[in-house]
C-alpha cells in the first residue's frame, strides 16, 4: 500500500509540519481537480514493483479546509487572496471584479461551475500548467506570491519569477503557496482577460491573454501583458509592453506592437492547436484587446 | 509518525449519519455507490469532465469522482436519492424533467437536477443563458439539452410561484460498518 494516510491539518503550522519530512512523500491536495486525476495514474492500491523506488505519495495533506489559506480581503492597499480560495469565490467576489477584473474573468473561465466550486488559485499556480488560466491574469497584475514552509519560513516572490520551466516552479520541497497579493488597480488602470478554447465550456486554453493598461486618454502610460498556453510557462510580453509605453494607441499602433509578442512565445503543436495557429491567435488577440481597451468603451 | 492506513469518518448522507472506515484514497463516488448502495450518482468519466457524479456537499454541487471520501468527514452529503418534493414524492424539478421528456438514458439526470436546484436556490429567475452556463459541466450524451433547459425554466416558474426549493433534510442516526 503506497498511500498511507490523509491529514487535514488544523492550522498552517500543522500543515507545514506535515509537509516537512520528505521521507513521508507528502502530496499537497487543495481542490483535487488536478491531483485526483493524476493520482489515478499512480496505481495507489498496487504494491511497489520489485526493484523500483516508490515515488508515489505516502501522505496526502489537505489544504482545502484551512481557514488561514482561504478568503479575499484588502491589506495595505493590496488585494489579498488566500491560496486555497476557490475559483468560484474569486470570480464572484465584488472587490476582485471591481479591482482585478482580469483575474475575476480568468477564474470564471476555469472549467465548469462544478470545477470552480473546488479548484483553487494556489493549485492552479502550483500545477504550473502552461495553460493555467489565472497565471496570465496574475502576471498582468504584477502579483506577489506569499510562500511558506517549515524549513525556510515565509518569503514573498514575484509571479514573474515563479514559473521556472515546464510544469516547474520555484517552490521548494515542503513549501506551499499561502497567499497572493495584487496591487489594487488605481484610477485609470484597466484589466481584461480573454481565452480562446475549442469550445465554450470546460475547455483548456489554446491561448489565453490578460492585459492591464494604465491609460491617459488614448495614451498608454503603462501596460502589462500575460499569456498562457503559448510557451513552456505562462509568460509576460515585455517587448509589447515597452513598445506601447507612452504611445497614443490607434489600431495601427496596436497591431504593430502586438507583432512583438513573438519574441516571448514558443508555442507547440498539440491536440488542441498547431503552433502556427497559436502564434497567429496570440498576436491577433493581443492586438484586439489593446484596441478594445484603448479605443472603445471610453467613458 | 503518520501510520494509520484507514480513516474512520462520519458522513451525513441524505439526513442519515453513517460511520465509515475508508482508505485514504477512496473516492466519495465509490463509497456512496458501493458501500452505501446509493447508485443515483453515476460514474462517468472519473476525471471531472462530465458531471454525472454530481452530489451536494454542505449544499454545494461537487464532483464526487474527484473528491476523497476522507475529506468529507463531518460533512452533509446530498445525493439525488435525498431530493423529494414537499409531500415526499417528486420534487417540482423532477416532475418537470418528466413532463419535458428531459430524460433519455438518465445517466446525466441526477447531476442535472442537483445543478438545477443549486441554480434556482441562488437565482430563482434565471435567464436561458444563465441556465445553460450553470449546466456547462454536465454532459448529456443523449443531447437532451433543450428539454433539460425547458424543464428548469418550468420548475423555476413553479417554484417562484411558491413551491419549495431543495432544502436540508432532517437527520437521523444510523450506523453502517464497512469491511
Ligand atoms: C474538468 C476540468 C476542467 C478544467 N479546466 C481548467 C481550465 O479551464 N483552466 C485551468 O487553468 N485549469 C483547468 N483545470 C485544472 C484545475 O482545475 C486547475 O488547475 C485548478 O486550479 C487546480 O486547483 P486545485 O485546488 O484543484 O489543485 P489540486 O489538484 O489540489 O493541486 C494541484 C497541484 O498543486 C499543488 N498544490 C495545491 N495547492 C497548493 C498550494 N497552496 N501550495 C503549493 N502547492 C499546492 C498540489 O500538490 C498539486 O500538485 C480543469 C480541471 C478539470 C478536472
Ligand atoms: S464521473 Fe465525475 S465528472 Fe465524470
Ligand atoms: S439522458 Fe442520457 S446522458 Fe442525458
XYZ file of C-alpha atoms and ligand atoms in Angstrom:
539
model
C 0.000 0.000 0.000
C 1.573 3.200 -1.121
C -0.791 5.873 0.128
C -0.673 5.510 3.877
C -2.625 8.388 5.212
C -4.564 11.538 4.805
C -4.153 14.517 7.072
C -6.366 17.525 7.405
C -4.172 19.951 9.326
C -5.819 22.243 11.824
C -3.680 25.275 11.099
C -0.972 26.478 8.775
C 1.877 25.458 11.080
C 0.391 21.978 11.356
C 0.240 21.784 7.584
C 3.836 22.883 7.157
C 4.958 20.355 9.770
C 3.140 17.570 7.927
C 4.946 18.560 4.734
C 8.374 18.939 6.308
C 9.663 15.369 6.109
C 10.314 14.266 2.514
C 10.588 10.619 3.634
C 6.816 10.523 4.132
C 6.463 11.529 0.444
C 3.799 14.145 1.179
C 1.407 15.284 -1.527
C -0.492 18.528 -1.162
C -4.130 18.450 -2.129
C -6.347 21.522 -2.309
C -9.351 21.258 -4.641
C -8.003 17.997 -6.002
C -9.101 18.796 -9.547
C -5.580 18.256 -10.877
C -4.287 15.912 -8.175
C -7.015 13.265 -8.185
C -6.998 12.659 -11.927
C -3.181 12.443 -11.612
C -3.422 10.046 -8.639
C -5.489 7.654 -10.696
C -2.459 7.118 -12.882
C -0.253 6.299 -9.891
C -1.981 2.997 -9.139
C -2.000 3.752 -5.443
C -3.542 0.474 -4.392
C -0.912 -1.681 -6.065
C 2.240 -2.970 -4.438
C 5.508 -1.392 -5.369
C 7.164 -3.011 -8.388
C 10.243 -5.031 -7.387
C 13.446 -3.018 -7.529
C 11.605 0.261 -8.078
C 11.912 3.239 -5.810
C 8.395 4.008 -4.706
C 7.944 7.664 -5.552
C 4.211 7.530 -5.197
C 2.802 9.787 -2.475
C 2.666 8.388 1.054
C 0.599 11.023 2.787
C -1.958 13.418 1.395
C -2.044 16.789 3.157
C -5.338 18.592 2.574
C -5.068 22.382 2.497
C -8.579 22.983 1.240
C -10.164 23.489 4.637
C -7.533 25.692 6.229
C -9.179 28.986 7.116
C -5.794 30.715 7.098
C -5.474 29.974 3.397
C -8.979 30.969 2.388
C -10.675 34.244 1.737
C -10.336 37.565 -0.002
C -9.619 40.920 1.577
C -7.645 44.124 1.469
C -4.288 44.594 3.141
C -2.114 47.729 2.977
C -3.750 48.855 -0.243
C -3.298 45.418 -1.773
C -5.839 42.774 -2.639
C -5.074 39.669 -0.549
C -6.306 36.277 -1.721
C -5.711 33.063 0.210
C -4.168 30.346 -1.945
C -6.922 27.842 -1.123
C -9.679 30.227 -2.229
C -11.781 28.633 -4.941
C -12.136 29.928 -8.467
C -15.867 30.317 -7.876
C -15.304 32.533 -4.833
C -12.769 34.653 -6.722
C -14.964 35.007 -9.800
C -17.961 36.105 -7.717
C -16.188 38.479 -5.334
C -17.141 42.147 -5.797
C -13.724 43.501 -4.831
C -11.989 41.218 -7.343
C -14.475 42.000 -10.101
C -14.062 45.708 -9.449
C -10.321 45.992 -8.859
C -8.858 42.960 -10.616
C -11.314 42.262 -13.441
C -8.822 40.230 -15.460
C -8.377 37.809 -12.562
C -12.135 37.588 -11.977
C -12.657 36.766 -15.655
C -9.816 34.232 -15.665
C -11.231 32.461 -12.609
C -14.711 32.478 -14.170
C -13.310 30.784 -17.281
C -11.886 27.761 -15.471
C -13.682 24.509 -16.254
C -17.335 24.474 -15.245
C -19.288 25.640 -12.186
C -18.612 22.215 -10.650
C -14.863 22.510 -11.190
C -14.845 26.112 -9.932
C -16.542 25.041 -6.700
C -13.356 23.121 -5.845
C -10.426 24.316 -7.959
C -8.211 26.757 -6.066
C -5.969 29.525 -7.323
C -2.989 28.126 -5.388
C -3.460 24.747 -7.051
C -3.701 26.404 -10.451
C -0.334 28.121 -9.888
C 1.435 25.172 -8.258
C 0.401 22.811 -11.051
C 2.216 25.263 -13.321
C 0.463 24.085 -16.432
C 1.375 26.368 -19.350
C -2.364 26.872 -19.818
C -3.235 27.666 -16.180
C -5.775 30.426 -16.707
C -5.135 32.540 -13.627
C -1.411 32.805 -14.383
C -1.631 35.380 -17.217
C -4.021 37.491 -15.129
C -1.669 37.428 -12.147
C 1.311 38.193 -14.414
C -0.522 41.183 -15.873
C -1.383 42.323 -12.352
C 2.246 42.019 -11.226
C 1.142 39.831 -8.340
C 3.296 38.808 -5.407
C 3.065 35.263 -4.047
C 3.462 34.567 -0.344
C 5.191 31.220 0.198
C 5.622 29.294 3.434
C 7.499 26.237 4.631
C 8.669 24.806 7.942
C 12.311 24.936 6.846
C 12.522 28.338 5.175
C 9.716 30.171 6.911
C 7.937 32.845 4.922
C 9.040 34.570 1.765
C 7.421 36.639 -0.953
C 8.282 36.254 -4.624
C 7.109 37.954 -7.767
C 4.858 35.920 -10.028
C 7.286 36.721 -12.871
C 9.930 34.584 -11.130
C 7.614 31.773 -10.028
C 7.468 29.574 -13.132
C 10.943 28.212 -13.834
C 10.296 25.593 -16.505
C 7.695 23.296 -17.965
C 5.455 22.419 -15.011
C 8.178 23.566 -12.624
C 8.029 26.366 -10.076
C 10.487 27.712 -7.564
C 8.565 26.041 -4.718
C 10.964 24.010 -2.590
C 10.008 20.613 -1.148
C 7.570 21.181 1.696
C 6.836 24.730 0.600
C 3.345 25.971 -0.195
C 1.758 28.979 -1.802
C -0.028 30.638 1.115
C -1.458 33.813 -0.397
C -1.449 36.105 -3.378
C -1.127 39.874 -3.226
C -2.226 42.141 -6.038
C -1.664 45.836 -6.199
C -5.184 47.259 -6.235
C -5.726 48.864 -9.619
C -5.841 52.589 -9.253
C -7.737 55.108 -11.335
C -7.208 54.510 -14.983
C -5.812 51.007 -14.951
C -7.997 48.618 -16.888
C -7.771 44.879 -16.913
C -9.114 42.285 -19.259
C -8.798 38.556 -19.851
C -9.586 36.553 -22.951
C -9.385 32.853 -23.501
C -9.518 31.013 -26.787
C -10.505 27.382 -26.403
C -12.032 24.744 -28.608
C -15.483 25.135 -27.152
C -17.421 27.226 -24.714
C -17.386 25.042 -21.642
C -14.786 23.001 -19.822
C -12.120 23.886 -22.363
C -8.417 24.086 -21.674
C -6.987 27.255 -23.200
C -5.434 27.143 -26.638
C -4.291 30.683 -25.978
C -5.183 32.923 -23.054
C -4.238 36.561 -22.625
C -4.573 39.091 -19.842
C -3.827 42.779 -20.289
C -3.624 45.570 -17.743
C -3.171 49.078 -19.066
C -2.909 52.448 -17.428
C -4.393 54.879 -19.902
C -4.378 58.630 -20.096
C -6.984 59.244 -22.761
C -5.638 57.067 -25.532
C -2.055 57.311 -24.363
C -0.743 54.154 -22.762
C 1.202 55.088 -19.642
C 1.971 51.516 -18.728
C 0.934 48.100 -19.960
C 1.431 44.581 -18.669
C 0.527 41.578 -20.754
C 0.449 37.944 -19.616
C -0.002 34.991 -21.959
C -0.789 31.335 -21.371
C -0.590 28.144 -23.454
C 1.928 29.642 -25.882
C 5.215 28.691 -24.189
C 6.518 26.144 -21.685
C 5.454 28.509 -18.920
C 2.995 31.408 -18.686
C 4.897 34.498 -19.922
C 4.933 38.293 -19.870
C 5.149 40.051 -23.236
C 7.720 42.620 -22.131
C 8.589 43.755 -25.676
C 4.972 44.574 -26.462
C 4.644 46.414 -23.169
C 7.764 48.519 -23.838
C 6.589 49.374 -27.352
C 3.208 50.536 -26.045
C 4.623 52.762 -23.332
C 3.724 56.426 -23.800
C 2.274 55.799 -27.260
C -1.064 57.135 -28.371
C -2.953 53.990 -29.262
C -4.812 53.538 -32.501
C -5.429 50.403 -34.481
C -2.174 50.629 -36.448
C -0.070 51.157 -33.322
C -1.767 48.260 -31.534
C -1.170 45.904 -34.467
C 2.448 46.993 -34.810
C 3.165 46.493 -31.100
C 1.335 43.167 -30.957
C 3.746 41.699 -33.513
C 6.458 41.838 -30.861
C 4.619 39.130 -28.921
C 6.532 36.557 -30.965
C 9.723 37.489 -29.094
C 8.231 35.889 -25.992
C 6.264 32.902 -27.188
C 7.263 29.480 -28.474
C 4.043 27.541 -28.890
C 3.885 23.850 -29.601
C 1.661 21.635 -31.717
C -0.729 19.570 -29.655
C -4.191 18.097 -29.850
C -5.789 21.481 -29.333
C -3.968 23.577 -31.948
C -0.901 23.841 -34.140
C 1.996 26.066 -33.149
C 1.400 28.334 -36.158
C -2.232 28.792 -35.335
C -1.411 29.579 -31.713
C 1.152 32.214 -32.776
C -1.342 33.811 -35.080
C -4.123 33.798 -32.492
C -1.843 35.165 -29.761
C -0.852 38.167 -31.880
C -4.413 38.778 -33.051
C -5.903 38.563 -29.559
C -3.267 40.870 -28.059
C -3.880 43.445 -30.796
C -7.631 43.244 -30.439
C -7.559 43.554 -26.660
C -5.343 46.651 -26.828
C -7.609 48.250 -29.410
C -10.741 47.428 -27.429
C -9.309 48.718 -24.182
C -7.778 51.930 -25.527
C -10.119 52.912 -28.312
C -13.531 51.507 -27.380
C -15.791 51.580 -24.354
C -14.474 55.014 -23.322
C -16.479 56.537 -20.585
C 4.533 9.304 12.956
C 1.811 9.074 10.352
C 0.975 5.421 10.364
C -2.749 4.915 10.181
C -3.843 3.220 6.966
C -7.537 3.778 7.304
C -9.694 6.586 8.472
C -12.924 6.492 10.413
C -15.262 9.163 9.162
C -18.829 10.271 9.673
C -20.846 11.267 6.643
C -24.349 12.611 6.894
C -25.924 11.356 3.705
C -29.440 12.499 2.858
C -30.016 13.123 6.548
C -28.657 9.827 7.873
C -25.358 9.681 9.766
C -23.038 6.934 8.574
C -19.884 5.888 10.383
C -17.497 4.524 7.819
C -13.960 3.284 7.665
C -12.324 4.278 4.417
C -8.918 4.089 2.792
C -7.192 7.443 2.335
C -7.546 7.150 -1.432
C -11.197 6.029 -1.537
C -13.256 8.307 -3.726
C -16.579 9.625 -2.487
C -18.426 8.249 -5.516
C -17.285 4.703 -4.737
C -18.204 4.975 -1.078
C -21.670 6.245 -1.956
C -22.301 3.655 -4.633
C -20.524 0.574 -3.290
C -20.701 0.954 0.477
C -23.956 2.834 0.902
C -25.762 1.434 -2.123
C -26.683 4.892 -3.364
C -26.316 4.439 -7.094
C -28.001 7.679 -8.139
C -24.705 9.475 -8.667
C -23.180 7.933 -11.770
C -19.597 7.076 -12.575
C -18.970 8.625 -15.981
C -15.526 9.896 -16.890
C -13.902 9.723 -13.469
C -11.887 12.847 -14.277
C -14.197 15.755 -13.512
C -15.354 16.404 -17.027
C -18.910 15.088 -17.302
C -20.830 15.901 -14.105
C -22.577 12.509 -13.894
C -21.177 12.046 -10.367
C -22.517 15.357 -9.016
C -23.619 15.387 -5.357
C -24.098 18.235 -2.893
C -21.551 18.620 -0.116
C -22.785 21.025 2.534
C -25.185 22.202 -0.139
C -22.518 22.818 -2.746
C -22.513 20.836 -6.004
C -19.355 18.750 -6.097
C -17.847 16.144 -8.407
C -17.755 13.020 -6.240
C -15.399 11.239 -8.676
C -12.572 13.638 -7.845
C -13.354 14.021 -4.151
C -11.705 11.918 -1.459
C -14.199 10.386 0.952
C -11.933 11.154 3.934
C -12.012 14.818 3.038
C -15.790 14.795 3.597
C -15.594 13.729 7.243
C -18.274 15.566 9.216
C -19.989 16.926 6.138
C -23.526 16.716 4.821
C -23.821 14.911 1.517
C -26.999 15.071 -0.520
C -27.455 12.719 -3.455
C -30.345 12.564 -5.891
C -31.925 9.965 -3.588
C -32.302 12.713 -1.000
C -34.271 15.029 -3.261
C -38.004 14.903 -2.728
C -40.997 17.138 -3.115
C -42.965 18.671 -0.239
C -45.148 15.543 0.182
C -42.265 13.088 -0.071
C -42.990 12.470 -3.746
C -41.163 14.002 -6.659
C -39.682 17.450 -6.434
C -41.064 20.030 -8.923
C -37.739 19.938 -10.800
C -38.008 16.165 -11.132
C -41.615 16.412 -12.303
C -40.688 18.954 -14.934
C -37.865 16.724 -16.208
C -40.533 14.069 -16.759
C -43.027 16.499 -18.281
C -40.475 17.789 -20.777
C -39.065 14.349 -21.610
C -35.715 15.704 -20.465
C -34.572 12.193 -19.570
C -33.490 9.577 -22.075
C -30.943 7.162 -20.627
C -30.919 9.075 -17.351
C -27.178 8.996 -16.818
C -26.835 12.757 -16.626
C -30.161 13.366 -14.892
C -29.138 13.239 -11.201
C -26.399 15.788 -11.846
C -28.655 17.973 -13.957
C -31.354 18.031 -11.272
C -28.910 18.862 -8.496
C -27.386 21.645 -10.592
C -30.861 22.969 -11.396
C -31.714 23.018 -7.688
C -28.460 24.804 -6.889
C -29.137 27.433 -9.527
C -32.759 28.058 -8.554
C -31.858 28.371 -4.911
C -29.459 31.214 -5.651
C -31.169 32.670 -8.686
C -34.925 31.986 -8.726
C -35.423 33.724 -12.098
C -32.538 32.605 -14.306
C -32.334 33.509 -17.981
C -31.894 30.729 -20.519
C -28.266 31.763 -20.842
C -27.729 31.502 -17.085
C -29.288 28.040 -17.072
C -27.043 26.863 -19.904
C -23.975 28.301 -18.177
C -24.825 26.559 -14.944
C -25.025 23.108 -16.524
C -21.850 23.584 -18.560
C -20.050 20.887 -16.600
C -22.865 18.347 -17.005
C -22.774 16.458 -20.256
C -25.886 14.827 -21.658
C -24.885 12.236 -24.197
C -28.442 11.886 -25.440
C -28.426 15.585 -26.472
C -31.425 16.390 -24.389
C -30.300 19.912 -23.555
C -33.313 21.750 -24.952
C -35.690 19.644 -22.920
C -33.480 19.998 -19.869
C -33.417 23.782 -20.190
C -37.192 23.897 -20.642
C -37.664 21.671 -17.603
C -35.550 24.007 -15.487
C -37.451 27.022 -16.788
C -40.784 25.403 -15.922
C -39.541 24.414 -12.479
C -38.313 27.961 -11.903
C -41.783 29.289 -12.608
C -43.449 26.793 -10.329
C -41.003 27.340 -7.523
C -41.244 31.118 -7.864
C -44.989 30.667 -7.541
C -44.499 29.182 -4.101
C -43.333 25.578 -4.354
C -40.383 24.846 -2.167
C -36.720 24.782 -3.219
C -34.340 21.965 -2.367
C -33.758 22.123 1.330
C -31.829 20.432 4.067
C -33.245 17.152 5.227
C -33.763 16.035 8.804
C -31.071 14.000 10.500
C -31.462 10.554 11.977
C -28.640 8.346 13.118
C -27.838 5.042 11.514
C -24.615 3.126 11.673
C -23.006 1.395 8.803
C -19.839 -0.554 9.311
C -17.665 -1.123 6.311
C -15.364 -4.107 5.715
C -12.814 19.157 -15.890
C -11.668 20.052 -15.581
C -11.570 21.274 -16.257
C -10.506 22.130 -16.002
N -10.467 23.335 -16.664
C -9.453 24.186 -16.414
C -9.405 25.459 -17.074
O -10.276 25.804 -17.868
N -8.359 26.286 -16.800
C -7.387 25.946 -15.915
O -6.472 26.743 -15.702
N -7.405 24.755 -15.272
C -8.414 23.870 -15.504
N -8.437 22.652 -14.861
C -7.332 22.291 -13.979
C -7.553 22.575 -12.494
O -8.923 22.628 -12.175
C -6.906 23.877 -12.050
O -5.531 23.868 -12.332
C -7.123 24.119 -10.548
O -6.967 25.483 -10.271
C -6.225 23.316 -9.649
O -6.528 23.647 -8.310
P -6.840 22.545 -7.210
O -7.091 23.273 -5.955
O -7.890 21.626 -7.678
O -5.435 21.820 -7.176
P -5.055 20.363 -6.671
O -5.451 19.382 -7.690
O -5.499 20.155 -5.285
O -3.489 20.558 -6.687
C -2.795 20.868 -7.883
C -1.283 20.838 -7.639
O -0.874 21.924 -6.855
C -0.355 21.503 -5.593
N -0.907 22.458 -4.665
C -2.223 22.733 -4.444
N -2.348 23.783 -3.617
C -1.094 24.198 -3.315
C -0.572 25.242 -2.509
N -1.361 26.116 -1.852
N 0.783 25.366 -2.408
C 1.598 24.507 -3.079
N 1.164 23.505 -3.851
C -0.180 23.346 -3.975
C -0.749 20.066 -5.453
O 0.187 19.319 -4.749
C -0.792 19.617 -6.901
O 0.490 19.335 -7.356
C -9.502 21.767 -15.071
C -9.608 20.556 -14.392
C -10.672 19.702 -14.625
C -10.773 18.420 -13.875
S -17.710 10.950 -13.367
Fe -17.259 12.685 -12.207
S -17.233 14.229 -13.676
Fe -17.466 12.478 -14.906
S -30.289 11.460 -20.739
Fe -28.681 10.210 -21.409
S -26.963 11.386 -20.841
Fe -28.534 12.779 -20.581
